């Protein structure tokens, strides 16, 4: 086993150690997390949806009962039905309180919030409607319309609740409940309308139009229910419609529709009310059955999530044990090689570059030891090379330190990194005048700062703020002195710009002496010109003029004097033989 592991790459060892168990653990962890989250979310969502649906159904039933009790109370002008009305109102209040409590648990939903606003506005009229009923200050049709608006707003919310369910099955169950509740509401309104019609033995006003609209709406809802319901729910719904109560209600509807023009229905309101009530109760029982199926689905999901949880834990435990076993085998093999590599690296870090490193393994440990071997050799050669470069740099630095010219060196950011003794002496001589120009100037603080910081605006400052492309000579006044700066760029072996070296020449005395010499020459030229004017005057003078130096040597004769001496030359030779 150890021989086999020594031939494997380190990556293969690590992959072998963690891949299969890690993949299994990640897969199982993801599976359990997803199923647990989905189950919890679905259960919570289903609980919220079912709670909302149940509370809305109860509130809708309570409003329907209160509407019936209110109509009976109004029809008797308050002489009968007071106790039943109060009992119905108490039921409505309880259902309303339960509904509002359940509504507080609904997550934020723009769709439902819009419907809740409409529903709240409709329910705000409930106290006023009750006052009008108590005082007999409203008509039955107005009362029915007011309660109908509340029921419609409530049904609108109920219709939109299925959209809040994330699971398709939950949404379908909730929508079936909403359809049944709307059928119950339409059946309740139809019951009241036909009861009045059968009592008067004719349709009054717009009652037939309303009745026709109700039949159309119920037909659409029945079709929708059959499309959505599964086999059991659809069968139960068809059985309800085919029951004695369902058939009786349908026959009374057909009779009312056929005799709508002339009346004479021959149907007792009580008989119609009883059959309609049985049908409404059947719809309610079917709604409760579907709600029970939804609750059973919720329990099924929770049980499935629990089973998945424990199954996943078992798989994770097995994967963990496998990981530990494989990890122990791999770790024992890797630790020895890593230990040798760490020891070798530590000795290299301590400066031991002569140790013998073995790289006989063919795995990553062997490659690491081989790399350490190469690193040790390269470090040794690099140190030797850098030592030679450092010695050469030291010689250059010492040469610069002792050179008579002032020299400075700046880096690629134009920050001063070196100046020799001559430059330091020059800067200290200039320090007082330089501080007068720039108070921040200090010879001790020059290194590490750009020289451009201490120059005034002009050619010097611009030259030391930019990269130097070639040798440049700059002359001008600096801190009261006449300076010449000769700057040359410095590049490394790869041609990268490293900075500049600058020679500083103080030409103040040189220029002063040049100015003195210029003035002397100018004075000599002036005197020479003046002497020339005097000579010209003497040459043209009518008198005989002769000039001699301090030793009596003749240095000048004007023209008349020369003519005189030439005329008397023979006579003067007699007395002066050498004349």
PDB file of C-alpha atoms in Angstrom, residues 62 212 271 419:
ATOM      1  CA  UNK A  62     -70.574  34.202   8.746  1.00  0.00           C
ATOM      2  CA  UNK A 212     -79.294  34.519 -15.525  1.00  0.00           C
ATOM      3  CA  UNK A 271     -89.161  23.760  -0.499  1.00  0.00           C
ATOM      4  CA  UNK A 419      24.696  62.466  -2.755  1.00  0.00           C
TER       5      UNK A 419
END
